[in-house]
């Protein structure tokens, strides 16, 4: 556990501020940083905070390159609910570039492997932000994804499709598949920052940090990383045992 940091903040708002602090510190030190970014409700506040700092000149993202860590497969780029639509709406930063996998790629498996190769060619991810699903998924690595899994086409669980139904306007419209960086790809990022907020994440956070490392909880593999920070609000940290809480800052 030495390489794992746990930071617990009061609420969602404090989480957004702290996440933005971490990203801005990194970008100040490395203006050409390459970042991996997730979608989901959790990072929206942090992305908004980054925009405020950029707009007011407190942070400069003009040299930063971002790579989305996953996307649906079987949709058109920009369709409501897709990750490309999400980033257009929520990541309003003047970045050097933002890359999102193509949800319409004909050979999705080949496409996402080439996408992962492009990340490596760009020098790899300096920092990868992650969310966590209530079932312990990270990016679209659903339960069953192994430590050595690589970028690939995946079948989404019903639970994950339900989570995304509102954005697609109905469950029937949520693609059955997605493309994702694999766990081994995510573990190659130089640093990982996992964000979790709300009581609905407490169980998954507890299992990922304190349970056994298992494919059933893909986020549990993150402990194999040498530089991982779990940034949690009180509600998301509520299932952690005393040992983890004592180790937290
Ligand atoms: C999605 C994304 C993940 C994200 C997760 C949690 O399925 N593919 O990258 O971390 O769900 O989302 P939320 O933050 O909305 O709970």
XYZ file of N, CA and C and ligand atoms in Angstrom, residues 37-44 69-72 83 86 129-134 137-142 156 160-161 163-164 180 195-197 200-201, ligand 1:
127
model
N -8.132 11.017 -19.860
C -9.319 11.580 -19.201
C -10.547 10.681 -19.319
N -11.298 10.587 -18.218
C -12.537 9.812 -18.226
C -13.770 10.695 -18.454
N -14.866 10.048 -18.771
C -16.164 10.730 -18.794
C -16.857 10.425 -17.469
N -18.154 10.639 -17.411
C -18.912 10.342 -16.197
C -19.269 11.623 -15.470
N -20.209 11.484 -14.536
C -20.642 12.652 -13.756
C -19.530 13.113 -12.815
N -18.711 12.174 -12.348
C -17.727 12.513 -11.311
C -16.735 13.608 -11.715
N -16.112 13.535 -12.902
C -15.099 14.559 -13.202
C -15.655 15.885 -13.725
N -16.977 15.985 -13.912
C -17.550 17.195 -14.525
C -17.181 18.463 -13.742
N -10.140 7.903 -22.402
C -9.697 6.530 -22.116
C -10.655 5.468 -22.645
N -11.820 5.898 -23.121
C -12.752 4.924 -23.677
C -13.785 5.633 -24.543
N -14.611 4.847 -25.218
C -15.709 5.390 -26.042
C -16.673 4.242 -26.313
N -17.875 4.580 -26.689
C -18.817 3.554 -27.121
C -18.390 3.074 -28.507
N -18.866 9.589 -25.822
C -17.828 10.297 -25.073
C -17.351 11.528 -25.830
N -19.663 14.115 -24.834
C -19.377 14.497 -23.444
C -18.235 15.506 -23.383
N -6.524 10.441 -15.216
C -7.643 10.543 -14.286
C -8.559 9.355 -14.547
N -9.188 8.871 -13.504
C -10.112 7.747 -13.648
C -11.322 7.970 -12.757
N -12.463 7.456 -13.187
C -13.605 7.337 -12.297
C -13.721 5.867 -11.941
N -14.724 5.512 -11.197
C -14.960 4.094 -10.883
C -16.454 3.834 -10.969
N -16.816 2.740 -11.613
C -18.226 2.377 -11.677
C -18.648 1.726 -10.369
N -19.946 1.714 -10.102
C -20.432 1.094 -8.866
C -20.105 -0.399 -8.845
N -15.850 -1.028 -12.178
C -15.193 -0.892 -13.486
C -14.355 0.382 -13.561
N -13.344 0.333 -14.395
C -12.570 1.549 -14.705
C -12.468 1.650 -16.214
N -12.645 2.862 -16.721
C -12.855 3.072 -18.151
C -13.980 2.101 -18.533
N -13.830 1.303 -19.585
C -14.858 0.293 -19.864
C -14.316 -1.104 -19.567
N -13.431 -1.188 -18.593
C -12.963 -2.502 -18.132
C -13.960 -3.002 -17.095
N -14.876 -3.806 -17.575
C -15.948 -4.321 -16.734
C -15.425 -5.493 -15.897
N -20.467 -4.244 -23.046
C -20.816 -3.496 -21.829
C -21.824 -4.275 -20.999
N -23.912 -0.937 -16.726
C -23.236 0.215 -17.323
C -24.124 0.846 -18.386
N -24.811 0.018 -19.168
C -25.696 0.579 -20.197
C -26.835 1.358 -19.538
N -26.677 2.884 -16.704
C -26.078 4.123 -16.193
C -26.060 5.205 -17.288
N -25.854 4.780 -18.521
C -25.717 5.742 -19.615
C -27.024 6.000 -20.371
N -11.995 0.448 -25.133
C -11.362 0.961 -23.913
C -9.875 0.671 -23.888
N -10.988 9.379 -9.028
C -11.970 10.244 -8.362
C -13.218 9.429 -8.045
N -13.733 9.580 -6.831
C -15.006 8.938 -6.516
C -15.780 9.808 -5.540
N -17.043 9.937 -5.837
C -17.880 10.790 -5.002
C -19.236 10.123 -4.803
N -22.999 5.872 -3.338
C -23.195 4.750 -4.279
C -21.869 4.163 -4.751
N -20.761 4.867 -4.500
C -19.436 4.358 -4.895
C -18.693 3.721 -3.719
C -18.495 5.145 -17.242
C -17.116 5.441 -17.816
C -16.066 5.409 -16.766
C -16.547 6.185 -15.561
C -17.720 5.494 -14.928
C -18.302 6.211 -13.701
O -19.024 3.939 -17.653
N -16.764 4.587 -18.922
O -14.851 5.920 -17.280
O -15.520 6.304 -14.632
O -18.712 5.244 -15.862
O -19.165 7.221 -14.065
P -19.782 8.289 -13.069
O -18.680 9.243 -12.746
O -20.890 8.951 -13.823
O -20.250 7.553 -11.889
